[in-house]
Amino acid sequence: MPATDELSRVFSALADPTRRDILTRLSHGPISVGELAAPYPISRPAVSQHLGVLESAGLVERTVDAQWRQCSIREEGLDDASAWIAERKAEWNERFDLLEERIREKRRQGATP
């Protein structure tokens, strides 16, 4: 079942190691599709499909300048995913803090005669 909400599309796009590598390479600046495809042992159409997934997730944008197709990263594309992760991390940290407090409490109760 294809992802329909924005956050699911982002995580789905990030699930593939080739797409993560493409994002890493694009983090250094815009690059042409041809240059981007060169190091991968897959066809250019396959790289283009990966770019399409990244583009539909809002992580990459492709522009045309004369005969060149440039790709660049859309940094704001990760904002929602980063916010979601930060919220989960805060919740988990709070739960671990409560667990640690309970364990200390149990230890104190066990140490009391």
Coordinates of C-alpha atoms in Angstrom, one line a residue:
M1 CA 0.0 0.0 0.0
P2 CA 1.6 3.3 -1.0
A3 CA 2.1 6.0 1.6
T4 CA -0.4 8.8 1.4
D5 CA 0.5 11.2 4.1
E6 CA 3.6 13.4 4.0
L7 CA 5.4 11.9 7.0
S8 CA 4.9 8.3 5.6
R9 CA 6.3 9.4 2.2
V10 CA 9.4 10.8 3.9
F11 CA 10.1 7.7 6.0
S12 CA 9.3 5.5 3.0
A13 CA 11.8 7.4 0.9
L14 CA 14.4 7.2 3.6
A15 CA 14.0 3.5 3.9
D16 CA 16.1 2.8 0.8
P17 CA 19.9 3.0 1.1
T18 CA 20.4 4.3 -2.4
R19 CA 18.0 7.2 -1.7
R20 CA 19.8 8.0 1.6
D21 CA 23.1 8.0 -0.3
I22 CA 21.6 10.3 -2.9
L23 CA 20.5 12.7 -0.2
T24 CA 24.0 12.6 1.4
R25 CA 25.5 13.5 -2.0
L26 CA 23.0 16.3 -2.6
S27 CA 23.8 17.7 0.9
H28 CA 27.1 19.0 -0.6
G29 CA 25.2 21.0 -3.2
P30 CA 23.2 20.7 -6.5
I31 CA 24.4 18.1 -9.0
S32 CA 23.2 17.1 -12.4
V33 CA 21.2 13.9 -12.8
G34 CA 24.0 12.4 -15.0
E35 CA 26.6 13.1 -12.3
L36 CA 24.3 11.8 -9.6
A37 CA 23.7 8.5 -11.5
A38 CA 27.3 7.8 -12.4
P39 CA 28.6 5.9 -9.3
Y40 CA 25.5 3.7 -9.0
P41 CA 25.5 0.2 -10.5
I42 CA 21.9 0.7 -11.7
S43 CA 20.5 2.3 -14.8
R44 CA 19.8 6.0 -15.2
P45 CA 16.0 5.3 -15.3
A46 CA 16.3 3.5 -12.0
V47 CA 18.2 6.5 -10.5
S48 CA 15.4 8.7 -12.0
Q49 CA 12.8 6.5 -10.2
H50 CA 14.7 7.0 -6.9
L51 CA 14.7 10.7 -7.5
G52 CA 11.0 10.6 -8.2
V53 CA 10.3 9.0 -4.9
L54 CA 12.5 11.6 -3.1
E55 CA 10.8 14.4 -5.0
S56 CA 7.3 13.2 -4.2
A57 CA 8.4 13.0 -0.5
G58 CA 9.4 16.7 -0.7
L59 CA 13.1 15.9 -0.1
V60 CA 14.6 16.8 -3.5
E61 CA 13.7 19.2 -6.3
R62 CA 14.7 18.9 -9.9
T63 CA 15.2 21.9 -12.1
V64 CA 15.9 22.2 -15.8
D65 CA 18.6 24.7 -17.0
A66 CA 18.9 24.6 -20.7
Q67 CA 19.7 20.9 -21.4
W68 CA 20.9 20.1 -17.9
R69 CA 18.7 18.7 -15.2
Q70 CA 19.9 19.7 -11.8
C71 CA 18.9 18.1 -8.5
S72 CA 19.1 19.7 -5.1
I73 CA 18.1 18.8 -1.6
R74 CA 15.1 20.5 0.0
E75 CA 16.2 20.8 3.6
E76 CA 12.8 21.7 4.8
G77 CA 11.6 18.4 3.5
L78 CA 12.9 16.7 6.7
D79 CA 11.4 19.2 9.1
D80 CA 8.2 17.2 9.8
A81 CA 10.2 14.0 10.2
S82 CA 12.7 15.7 12.6
A83 CA 9.8 17.1 14.6
W84 CA 8.1 13.7 14.9
I85 CA 11.3 12.1 16.0
A86 CA 12.0 14.8 18.5
E87 CA 8.5 14.4 20.0
R88 CA 9.0 10.6 20.3
K89 CA 12.4 11.0 21.8
A90 CA 11.0 13.4 24.4
E91 CA 8.3 10.9 25.3
W92 CA 10.7 8.0 25.5
N93 CA 13.1 10.0 27.7
E94 CA 10.3 10.9 30.0
R95 CA 9.2 7.2 30.3
F96 CA 12.8 6.1 30.9
D97 CA 13.1 8.8 33.6
L98 CA 9.9 7.5 35.3
L99 CA 11.2 4.0 35.1
E100 CA 14.5 4.9 36.6
E101 CA 12.7 6.7 39.4
R102 CA 10.5 3.6 40.1
I103 CA 13.6 1.3 40.1
R104 CA 15.3 3.6 42.7
E105 CA 12.1 3.7 44.7
K106 CA 11.9 -0.2 44.7
R107 CA 15.6 -0.4 45.7
R108 CA 15.0 2.0 48.6
Q109 CA 12.0 0.0 49.7
G110 CA 14.0 -3.3 49.5
A111 CA 16.9 -1.8 51.5
T112 CA 14.6 -0.6 54.4
P113 CA 14.2 -3.1 57.2

